[in-house]
Short mmCIF file of C-alpha atoms and ligand atoms in Angstrom, two decimals:
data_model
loop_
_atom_site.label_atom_id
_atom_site.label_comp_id
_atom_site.label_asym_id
_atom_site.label_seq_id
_atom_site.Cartn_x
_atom_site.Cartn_y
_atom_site.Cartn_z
CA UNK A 1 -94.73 -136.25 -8.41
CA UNK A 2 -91.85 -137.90 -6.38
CA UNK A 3 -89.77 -137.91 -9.13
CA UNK A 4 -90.15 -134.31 -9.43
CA UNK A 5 -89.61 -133.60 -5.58
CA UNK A 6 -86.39 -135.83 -6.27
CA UNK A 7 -85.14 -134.03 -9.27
CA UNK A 8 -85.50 -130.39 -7.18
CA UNK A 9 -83.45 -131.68 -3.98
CA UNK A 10 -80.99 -132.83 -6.90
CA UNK A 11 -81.01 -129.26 -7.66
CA UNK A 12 -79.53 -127.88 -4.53
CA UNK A 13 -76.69 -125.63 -4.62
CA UNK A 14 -73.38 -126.90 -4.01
CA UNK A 15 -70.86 -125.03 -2.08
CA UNK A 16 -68.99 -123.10 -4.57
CA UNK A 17 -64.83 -124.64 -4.45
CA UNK A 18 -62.29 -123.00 -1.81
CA UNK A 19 -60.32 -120.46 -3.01
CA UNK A 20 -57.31 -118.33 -1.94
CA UNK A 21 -56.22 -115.35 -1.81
CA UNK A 22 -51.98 -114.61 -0.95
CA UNK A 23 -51.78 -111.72 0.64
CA UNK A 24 -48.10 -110.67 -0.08
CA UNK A 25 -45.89 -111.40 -3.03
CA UNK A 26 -42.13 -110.69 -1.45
CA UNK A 27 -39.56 -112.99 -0.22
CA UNK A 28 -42.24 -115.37 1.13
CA UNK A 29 -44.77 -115.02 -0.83
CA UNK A 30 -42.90 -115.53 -4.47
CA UNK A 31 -41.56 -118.57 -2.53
CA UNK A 32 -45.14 -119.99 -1.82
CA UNK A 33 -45.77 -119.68 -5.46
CA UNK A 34 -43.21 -121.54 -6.76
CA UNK A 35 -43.55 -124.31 -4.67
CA UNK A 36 -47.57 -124.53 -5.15
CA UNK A 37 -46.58 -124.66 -8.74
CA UNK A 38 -44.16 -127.12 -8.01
CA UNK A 39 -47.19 -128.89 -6.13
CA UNK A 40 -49.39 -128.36 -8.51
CA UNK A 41 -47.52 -129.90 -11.68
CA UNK A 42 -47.04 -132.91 -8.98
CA UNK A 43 -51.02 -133.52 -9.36
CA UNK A 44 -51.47 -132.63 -5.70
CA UNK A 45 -54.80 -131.22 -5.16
CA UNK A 46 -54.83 -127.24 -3.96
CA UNK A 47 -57.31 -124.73 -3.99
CA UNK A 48 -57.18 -122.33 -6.92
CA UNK A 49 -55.62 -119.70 -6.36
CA UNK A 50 -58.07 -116.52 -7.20
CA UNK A 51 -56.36 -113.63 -6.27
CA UNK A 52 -52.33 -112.25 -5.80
CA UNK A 53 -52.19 -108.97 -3.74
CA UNK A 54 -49.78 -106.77 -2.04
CA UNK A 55 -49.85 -103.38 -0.74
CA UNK A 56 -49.92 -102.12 -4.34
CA UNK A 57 -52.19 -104.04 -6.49
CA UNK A 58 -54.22 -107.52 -6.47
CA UNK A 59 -54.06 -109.44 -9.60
CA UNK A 60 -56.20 -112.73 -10.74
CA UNK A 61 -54.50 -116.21 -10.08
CA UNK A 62 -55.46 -117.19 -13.36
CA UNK A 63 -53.81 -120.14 -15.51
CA UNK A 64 -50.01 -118.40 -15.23
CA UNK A 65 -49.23 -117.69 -12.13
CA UNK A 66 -45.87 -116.86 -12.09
CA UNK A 67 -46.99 -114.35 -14.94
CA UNK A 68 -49.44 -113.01 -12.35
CA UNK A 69 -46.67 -112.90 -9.52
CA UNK A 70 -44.35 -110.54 -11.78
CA UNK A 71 -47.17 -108.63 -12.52
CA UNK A 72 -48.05 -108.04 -9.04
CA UNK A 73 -44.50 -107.72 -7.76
CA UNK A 74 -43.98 -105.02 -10.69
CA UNK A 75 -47.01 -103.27 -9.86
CA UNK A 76 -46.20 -99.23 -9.34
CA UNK A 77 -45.74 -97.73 -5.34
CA UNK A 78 -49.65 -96.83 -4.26
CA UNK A 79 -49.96 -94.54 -1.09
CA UNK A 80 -52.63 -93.92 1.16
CA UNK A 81 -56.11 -95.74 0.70
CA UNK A 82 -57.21 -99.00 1.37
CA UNK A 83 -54.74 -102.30 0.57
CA UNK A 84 -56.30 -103.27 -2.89
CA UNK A 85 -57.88 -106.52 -1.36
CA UNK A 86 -59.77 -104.77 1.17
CA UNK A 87 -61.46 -102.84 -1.87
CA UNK A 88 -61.66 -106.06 -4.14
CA UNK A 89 -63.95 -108.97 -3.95
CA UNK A 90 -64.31 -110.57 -0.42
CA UNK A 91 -63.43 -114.01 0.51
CA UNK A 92 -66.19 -116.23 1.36
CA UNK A 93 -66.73 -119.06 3.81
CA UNK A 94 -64.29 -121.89 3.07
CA UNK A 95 -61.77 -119.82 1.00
CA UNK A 96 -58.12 -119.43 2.44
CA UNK A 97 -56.44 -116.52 3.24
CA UNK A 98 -52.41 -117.08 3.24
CA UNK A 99 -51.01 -114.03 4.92
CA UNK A 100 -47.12 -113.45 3.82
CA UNK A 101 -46.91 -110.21 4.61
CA UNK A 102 -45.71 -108.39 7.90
CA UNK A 103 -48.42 -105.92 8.43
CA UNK A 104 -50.04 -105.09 11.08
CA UNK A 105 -53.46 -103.97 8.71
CA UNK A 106 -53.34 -107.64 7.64
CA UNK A 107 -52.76 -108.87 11.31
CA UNK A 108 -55.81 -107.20 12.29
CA UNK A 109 -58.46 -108.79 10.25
CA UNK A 110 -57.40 -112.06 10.78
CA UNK A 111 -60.14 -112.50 13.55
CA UNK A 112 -62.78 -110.68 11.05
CA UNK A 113 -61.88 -113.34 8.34
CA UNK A 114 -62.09 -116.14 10.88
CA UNK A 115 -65.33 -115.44 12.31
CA UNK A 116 -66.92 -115.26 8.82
CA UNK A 117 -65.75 -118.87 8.47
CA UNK A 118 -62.86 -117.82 5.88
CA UNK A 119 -59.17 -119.68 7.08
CA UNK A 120 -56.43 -118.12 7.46
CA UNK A 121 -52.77 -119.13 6.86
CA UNK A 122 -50.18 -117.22 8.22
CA UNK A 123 -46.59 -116.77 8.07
CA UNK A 124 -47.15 -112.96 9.99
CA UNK A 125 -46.51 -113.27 13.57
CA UNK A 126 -48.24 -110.25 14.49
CA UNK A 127 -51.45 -111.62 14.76
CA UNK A 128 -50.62 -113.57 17.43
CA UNK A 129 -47.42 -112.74 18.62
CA UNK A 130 -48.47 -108.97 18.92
CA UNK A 131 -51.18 -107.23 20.80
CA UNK A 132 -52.38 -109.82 23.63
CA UNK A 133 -55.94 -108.44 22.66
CA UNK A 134 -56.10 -109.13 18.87
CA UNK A 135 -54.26 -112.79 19.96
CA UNK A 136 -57.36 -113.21 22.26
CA UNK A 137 -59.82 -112.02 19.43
CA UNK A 138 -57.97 -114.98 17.15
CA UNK A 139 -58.48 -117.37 19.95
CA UNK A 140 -61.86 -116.48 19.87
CA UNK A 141 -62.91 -116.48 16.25
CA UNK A 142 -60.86 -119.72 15.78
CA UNK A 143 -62.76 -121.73 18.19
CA UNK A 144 -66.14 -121.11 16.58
CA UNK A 145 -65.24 -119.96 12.56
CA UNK A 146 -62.56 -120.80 10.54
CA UNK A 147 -59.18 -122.77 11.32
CA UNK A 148 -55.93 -120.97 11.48
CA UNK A 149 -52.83 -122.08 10.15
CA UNK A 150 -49.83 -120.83 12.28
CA UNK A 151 -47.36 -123.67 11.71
CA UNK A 152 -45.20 -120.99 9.66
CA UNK A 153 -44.88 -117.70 12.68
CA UNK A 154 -42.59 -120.12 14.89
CA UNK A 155 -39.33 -122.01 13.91
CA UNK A 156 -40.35 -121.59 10.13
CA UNK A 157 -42.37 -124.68 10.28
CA UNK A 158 -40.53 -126.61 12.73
CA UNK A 159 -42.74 -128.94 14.59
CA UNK A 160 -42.83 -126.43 17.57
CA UNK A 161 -46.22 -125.54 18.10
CA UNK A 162 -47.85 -128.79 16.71
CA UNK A 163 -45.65 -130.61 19.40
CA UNK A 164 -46.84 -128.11 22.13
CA UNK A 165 -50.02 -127.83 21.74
CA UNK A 166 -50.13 -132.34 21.09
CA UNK A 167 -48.63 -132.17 24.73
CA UNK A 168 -50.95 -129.79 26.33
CA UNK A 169 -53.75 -131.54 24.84
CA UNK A 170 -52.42 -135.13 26.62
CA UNK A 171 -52.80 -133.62 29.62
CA UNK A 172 -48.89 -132.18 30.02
CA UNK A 173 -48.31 -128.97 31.94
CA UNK A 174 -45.53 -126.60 30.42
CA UNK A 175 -43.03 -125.15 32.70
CA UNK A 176 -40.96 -123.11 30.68
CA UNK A 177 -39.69 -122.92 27.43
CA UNK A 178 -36.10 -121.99 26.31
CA UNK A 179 -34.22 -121.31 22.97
CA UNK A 180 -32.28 -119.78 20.27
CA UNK A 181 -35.88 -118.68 17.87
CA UNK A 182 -34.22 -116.20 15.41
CA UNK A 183 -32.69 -118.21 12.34
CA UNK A 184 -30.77 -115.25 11.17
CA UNK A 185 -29.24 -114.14 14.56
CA UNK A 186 -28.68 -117.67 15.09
CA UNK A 187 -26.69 -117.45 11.86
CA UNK A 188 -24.85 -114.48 12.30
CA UNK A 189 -23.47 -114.90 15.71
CA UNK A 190 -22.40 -118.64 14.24
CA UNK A 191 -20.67 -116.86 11.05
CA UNK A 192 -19.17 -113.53 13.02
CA UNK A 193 -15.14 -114.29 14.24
CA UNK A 194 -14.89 -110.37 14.21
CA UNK A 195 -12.79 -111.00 10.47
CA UNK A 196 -15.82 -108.83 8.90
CA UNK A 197 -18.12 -106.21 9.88
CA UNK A 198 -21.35 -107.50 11.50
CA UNK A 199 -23.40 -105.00 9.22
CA UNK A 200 -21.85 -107.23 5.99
CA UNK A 201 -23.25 -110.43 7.64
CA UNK A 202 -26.35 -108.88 8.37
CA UNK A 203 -26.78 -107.59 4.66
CA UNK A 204 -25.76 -111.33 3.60
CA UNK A 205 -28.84 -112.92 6.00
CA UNK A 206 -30.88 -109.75 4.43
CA UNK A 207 -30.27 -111.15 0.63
CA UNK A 208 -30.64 -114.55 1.72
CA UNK A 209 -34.04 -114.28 3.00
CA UNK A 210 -33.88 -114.75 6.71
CA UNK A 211 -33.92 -111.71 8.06
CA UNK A 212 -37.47 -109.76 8.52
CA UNK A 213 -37.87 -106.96 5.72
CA UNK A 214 -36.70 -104.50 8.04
CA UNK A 215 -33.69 -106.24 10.23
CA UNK A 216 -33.99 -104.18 12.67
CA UNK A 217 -37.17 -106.40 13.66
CA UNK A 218 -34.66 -109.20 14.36
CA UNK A 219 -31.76 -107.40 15.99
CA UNK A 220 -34.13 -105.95 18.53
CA UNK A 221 -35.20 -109.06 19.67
CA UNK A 222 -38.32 -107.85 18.39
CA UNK A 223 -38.96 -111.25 16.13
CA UNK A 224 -38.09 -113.57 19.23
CA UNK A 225 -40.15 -111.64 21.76
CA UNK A 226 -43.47 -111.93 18.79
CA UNK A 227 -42.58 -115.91 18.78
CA UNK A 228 -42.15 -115.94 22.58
CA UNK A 229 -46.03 -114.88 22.81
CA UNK A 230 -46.98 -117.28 20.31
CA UNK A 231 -45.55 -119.91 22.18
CA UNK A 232 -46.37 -118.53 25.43
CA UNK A 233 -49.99 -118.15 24.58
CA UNK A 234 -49.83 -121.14 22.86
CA UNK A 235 -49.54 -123.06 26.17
CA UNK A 236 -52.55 -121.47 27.40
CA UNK A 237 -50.86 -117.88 29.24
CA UNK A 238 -51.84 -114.60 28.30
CA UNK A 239 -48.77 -112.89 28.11
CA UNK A 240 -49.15 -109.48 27.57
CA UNK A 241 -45.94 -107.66 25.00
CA UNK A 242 -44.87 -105.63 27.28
CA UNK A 243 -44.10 -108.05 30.05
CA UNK A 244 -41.21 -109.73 27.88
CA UNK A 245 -37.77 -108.14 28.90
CA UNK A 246 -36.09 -107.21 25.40
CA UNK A 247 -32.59 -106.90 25.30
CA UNK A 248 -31.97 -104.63 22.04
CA UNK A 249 -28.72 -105.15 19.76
CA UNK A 250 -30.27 -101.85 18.01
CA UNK A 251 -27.68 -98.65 18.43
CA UNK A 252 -29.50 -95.04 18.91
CA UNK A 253 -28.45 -94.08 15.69
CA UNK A 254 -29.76 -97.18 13.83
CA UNK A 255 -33.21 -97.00 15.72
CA UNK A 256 -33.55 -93.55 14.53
CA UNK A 257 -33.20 -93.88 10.79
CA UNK A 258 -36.45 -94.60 8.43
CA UNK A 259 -36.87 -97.56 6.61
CA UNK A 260 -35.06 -96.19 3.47
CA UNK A 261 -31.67 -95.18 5.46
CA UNK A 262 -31.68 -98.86 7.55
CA UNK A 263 -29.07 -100.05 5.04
CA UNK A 264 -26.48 -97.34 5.50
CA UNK A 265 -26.80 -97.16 9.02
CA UNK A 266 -26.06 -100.83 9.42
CA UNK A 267 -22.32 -100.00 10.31
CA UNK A 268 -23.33 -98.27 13.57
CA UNK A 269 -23.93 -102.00 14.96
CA UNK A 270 -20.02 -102.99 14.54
CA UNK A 271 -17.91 -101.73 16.99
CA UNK A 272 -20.22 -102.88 20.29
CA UNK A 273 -20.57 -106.35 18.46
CA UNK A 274 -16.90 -106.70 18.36
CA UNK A 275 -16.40 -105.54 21.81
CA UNK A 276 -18.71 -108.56 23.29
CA UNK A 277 -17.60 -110.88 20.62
CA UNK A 278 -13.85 -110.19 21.43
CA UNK A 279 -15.27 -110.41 25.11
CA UNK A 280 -16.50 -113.57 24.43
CA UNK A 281 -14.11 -114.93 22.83
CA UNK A 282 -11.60 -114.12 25.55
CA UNK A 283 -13.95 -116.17 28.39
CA UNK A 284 -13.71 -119.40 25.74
CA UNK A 285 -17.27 -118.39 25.16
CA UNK A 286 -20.10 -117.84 22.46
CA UNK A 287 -22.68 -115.51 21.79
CA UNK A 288 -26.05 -116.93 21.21
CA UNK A 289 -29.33 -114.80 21.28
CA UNK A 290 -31.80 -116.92 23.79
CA UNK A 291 -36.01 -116.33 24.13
CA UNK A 292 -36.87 -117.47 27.70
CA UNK A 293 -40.16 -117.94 29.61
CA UNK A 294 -41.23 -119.62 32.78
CA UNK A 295 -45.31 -119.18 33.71
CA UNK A 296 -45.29 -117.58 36.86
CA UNK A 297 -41.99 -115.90 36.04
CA UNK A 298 -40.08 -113.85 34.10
CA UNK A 299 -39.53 -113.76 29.98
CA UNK A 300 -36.77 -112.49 28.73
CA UNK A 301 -34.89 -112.05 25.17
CA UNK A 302 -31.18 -111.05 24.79
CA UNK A 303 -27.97 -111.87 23.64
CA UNK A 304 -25.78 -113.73 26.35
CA UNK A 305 -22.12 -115.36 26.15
CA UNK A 306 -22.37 -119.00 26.80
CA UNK A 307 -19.98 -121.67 27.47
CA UNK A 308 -19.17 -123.27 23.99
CA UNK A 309 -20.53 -126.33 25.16
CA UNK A 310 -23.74 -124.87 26.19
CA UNK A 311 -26.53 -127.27 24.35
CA UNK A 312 -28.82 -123.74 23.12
CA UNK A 313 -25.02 -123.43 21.06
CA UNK A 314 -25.49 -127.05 19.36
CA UNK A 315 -27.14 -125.55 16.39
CA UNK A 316 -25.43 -124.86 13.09
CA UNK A 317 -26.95 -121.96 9.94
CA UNK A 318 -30.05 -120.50 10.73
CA UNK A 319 -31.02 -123.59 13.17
CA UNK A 320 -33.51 -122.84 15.59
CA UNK A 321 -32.58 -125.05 18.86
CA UNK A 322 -35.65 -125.13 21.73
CA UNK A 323 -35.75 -126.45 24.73
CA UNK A 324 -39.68 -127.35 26.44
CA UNK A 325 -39.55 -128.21 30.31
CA UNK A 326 -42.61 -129.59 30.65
CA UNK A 327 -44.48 -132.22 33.66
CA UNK A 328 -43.63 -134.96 31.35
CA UNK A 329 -40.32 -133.75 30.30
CA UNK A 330 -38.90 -132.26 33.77
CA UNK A 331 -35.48 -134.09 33.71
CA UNK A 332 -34.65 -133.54 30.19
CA UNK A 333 -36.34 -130.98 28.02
CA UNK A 334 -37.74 -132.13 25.04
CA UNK A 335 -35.56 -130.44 22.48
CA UNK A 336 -36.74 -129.06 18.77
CA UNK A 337 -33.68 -128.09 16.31
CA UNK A 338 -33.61 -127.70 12.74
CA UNK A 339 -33.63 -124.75 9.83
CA UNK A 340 -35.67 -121.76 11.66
CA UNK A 341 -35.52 -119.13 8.46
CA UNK A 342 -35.57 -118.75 4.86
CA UNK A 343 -38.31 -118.52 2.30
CA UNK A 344 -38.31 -122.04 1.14
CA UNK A 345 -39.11 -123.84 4.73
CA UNK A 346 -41.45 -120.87 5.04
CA UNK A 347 -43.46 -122.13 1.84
CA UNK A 348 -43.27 -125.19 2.80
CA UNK A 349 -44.89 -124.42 6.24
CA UNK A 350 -47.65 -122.11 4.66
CA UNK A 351 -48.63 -125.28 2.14
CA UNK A 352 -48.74 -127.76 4.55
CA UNK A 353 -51.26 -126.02 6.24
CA UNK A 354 -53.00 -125.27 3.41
CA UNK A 355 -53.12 -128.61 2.54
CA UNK A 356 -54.03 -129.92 6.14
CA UNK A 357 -56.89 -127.45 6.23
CA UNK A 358 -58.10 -128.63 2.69
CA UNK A 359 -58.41 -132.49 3.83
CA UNK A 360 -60.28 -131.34 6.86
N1 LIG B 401 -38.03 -114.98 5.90
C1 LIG B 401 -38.30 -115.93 6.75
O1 LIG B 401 -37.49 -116.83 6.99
C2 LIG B 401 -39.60 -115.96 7.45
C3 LIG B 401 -40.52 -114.95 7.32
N2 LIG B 401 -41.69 -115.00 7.98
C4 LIG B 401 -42.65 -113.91 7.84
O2 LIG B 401 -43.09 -113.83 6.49
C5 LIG B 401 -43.64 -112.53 6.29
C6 LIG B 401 -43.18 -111.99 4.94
O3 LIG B 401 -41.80 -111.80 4.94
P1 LIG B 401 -41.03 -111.38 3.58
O4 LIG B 401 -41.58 -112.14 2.46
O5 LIG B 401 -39.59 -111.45 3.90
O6 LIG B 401 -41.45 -109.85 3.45
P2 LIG B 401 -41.35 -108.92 2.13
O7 LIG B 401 -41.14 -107.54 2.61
O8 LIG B 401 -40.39 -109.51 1.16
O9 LIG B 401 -42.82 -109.04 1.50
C7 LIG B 401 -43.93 -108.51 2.16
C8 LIG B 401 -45.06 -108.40 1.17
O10 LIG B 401 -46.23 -107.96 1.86
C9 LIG B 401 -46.86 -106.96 1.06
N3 LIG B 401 -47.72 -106.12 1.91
C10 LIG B 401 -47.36 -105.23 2.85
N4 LIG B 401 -48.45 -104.65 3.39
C11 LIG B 401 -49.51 -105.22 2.77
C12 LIG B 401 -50.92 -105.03 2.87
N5 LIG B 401 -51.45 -104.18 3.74
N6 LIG B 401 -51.73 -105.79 2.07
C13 LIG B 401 -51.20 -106.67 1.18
N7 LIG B 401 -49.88 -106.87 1.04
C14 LIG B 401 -49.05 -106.15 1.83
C15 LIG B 401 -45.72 -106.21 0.42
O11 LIG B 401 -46.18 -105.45 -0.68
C16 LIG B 401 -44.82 -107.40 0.04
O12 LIG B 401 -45.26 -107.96 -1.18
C17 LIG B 401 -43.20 -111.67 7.48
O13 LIG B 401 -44.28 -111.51 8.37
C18 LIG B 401 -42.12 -112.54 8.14
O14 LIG B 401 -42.05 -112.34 9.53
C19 LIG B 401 -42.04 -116.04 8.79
C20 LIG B 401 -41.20 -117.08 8.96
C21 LIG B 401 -39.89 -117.13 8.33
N1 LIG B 402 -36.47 -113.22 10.58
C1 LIG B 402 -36.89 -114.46 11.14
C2 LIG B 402 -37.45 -115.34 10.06
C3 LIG B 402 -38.28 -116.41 10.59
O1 LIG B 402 -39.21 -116.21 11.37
C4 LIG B 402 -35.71 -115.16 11.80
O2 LIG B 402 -34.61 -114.68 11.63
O3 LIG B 402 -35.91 -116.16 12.50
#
């Protein structure tokens, strides 16, 4: 009899294996293939990957995944409807969600996913560097559901918000924090002598990967207001969007155009950017497009002309360079620099926490 009441508790289901599901197969997201596969073929242990989706199609992981990744990124234009995931099979508890797309449909079921226990990876920075509401809903969900990997929205991995939030937790207050967050304005205003249009730089940062899918997004100040938030949040203040002052490099005429014309229109950005480069220039200055909070005061993103010796000028390429003035550090900020965009560091960020989510 024992043996039989031993044999049924033997019986007991296991939990089925973590999967995941990428969400996104563009710059980003072809990147995080290759480097799982990369991974992979290294013997490091990942979760299968079950599904490959993007606004057009979803396609099983399968054995040959970059056979699945062309298939998906080949997939025809779909309009209207549902994103094929959310009419596919649903994640369960456990599985991983790796979100390498920019959309805002995505964004908002990242608190769904988390409350059902399902983790989410994320190199979209709208979930928490958009509406303060949906950031408060992730907050939530993450405190009681699944974990959320956000390593990859700030600095492209940099150890920015690890650091932060390891401060916070040792008891540190944060005062303010300071810095050059866009990688490819921090590269174009290091590469532009006025030689060359602006717009060609920005279509080099475009091919190379660094810039959002739409550019615009970065010359706005749009992408360094969404990290500002994360950060700011981050360190515990609910900063609504709207209370970030956002300087925009983005002309009339290049706001107006549709997604399709953004290319063409690029040249309406030239002959202002000359004008304060030359301006610049003539002060023995350099531009340098800053993010800047305080808690209790003001937060603020815009270009400004800087001594050349300014330290938020130290950085070199798409280096991110930011400053945190903190209790502990209120004589000398604690300073972060390094590579702050491109799809490669971006992998790299999404895996690791994949990985560190996995050996949880
Ligand atoms: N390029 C960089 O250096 C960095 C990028 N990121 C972020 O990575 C994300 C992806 O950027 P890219 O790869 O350059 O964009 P991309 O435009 O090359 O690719 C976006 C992908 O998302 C898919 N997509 C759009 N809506 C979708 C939906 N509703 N459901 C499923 N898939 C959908 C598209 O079909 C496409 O495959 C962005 O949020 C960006 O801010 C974050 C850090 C650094
Ligand atoms: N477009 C972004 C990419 C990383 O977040 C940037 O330029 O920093």
């Amino acid at each position: 009899m024992s043996a039989v009441v031993s044999l049924r508790s033997n019986r007991r289901a296991q939990p089925a294996p973590a999967r995941l599901a990428l969400l996104g197969t563009g710059t980003v997201g072809s990147a995080f293939v290759a480097r799982y596969a990369r991974l992979a073929a290294q013997g490091v242990a990942l979760p299968e990957i079950a599904w490959l989706c993007n606004s057009r199609t979803q396609v099983s992981g399968g054995d040959d995944l970059h056979a699945a990744l062309e298939q998906a990124r080949g997939a025809a234009r779909k309009r209207g409807g549902f994103p094929p995931w959310a009419e596919g099979e649903s994640p369960r508890p456990g599985d991983i969600i790796v979100d390498a797309t920019a959309s805002e449909t995505v964004a908002d079921w990242h608190p769904e996913w988390l409350t059902r226990g399902v983790h989410v990876v994320t190199a979209n920075k709208l979930g928490t560097g958009g509406d303060l509401g949906r950031a408060l809903a992730i907050g939530d969900a993450r405190a009681t559901g699944g974990r959320y990997g956000d390593s990859a929205t700030v600095g492209a991995g940099l150890p920015l918000l690890r650091s932060l939030r390891a401060l916070i937790d040792g008891g540190d207050r944060i005062h303010a924090i300071e810095g050059v967050l866009s990688g490819s304005l921090a590269w174009l205003f290091g590469r532009y002598d006025g030689s060359r249009p602006f717009s060609a730089l920005v279509r080099e940062a475009r091919n190379a990967g660094y810039t959002e899918p739409d550019p615009r997004v970065d010359l706005s100040g749009e992408d360094v207001r969404r990290k500002l938030l994360i950060l700011a949040r981050a360190a515990g203040i609910a900063l609504p969007a709207h209370e970030v002052e956002v300087a925009s490099l983005v002309p009339a005429a290049l706001a107006a155009v549709g997604e399709d014309a953004v290319d063409a229109a690029l040249d309406a950005l030239d002959a202002g950017l000359f004008a304060r480069h030359a301006a610049a220039r003539a002060a023995g200055e350099r531009l340098c497009f800053v993010g800047r909070f305080e808690v209790g005061g003001r937060a603020q993103v815009g270009l400004r002309s800087l001594p050349a010796d300014h330290p938020l000028c130290a950085g070199s390429g798409t280096d991110n360079r930011v400053a945190i003035h903190s209790d502990r550090y209120a004589d000398h900020p604690l300073v972060i620099q390094g590579p702050g965009a491109g799809a490669e560091v971006t992998a790299a960020a999404l895996l690791d926490d994949v990985l560190s989510i996995g050996s949880r």
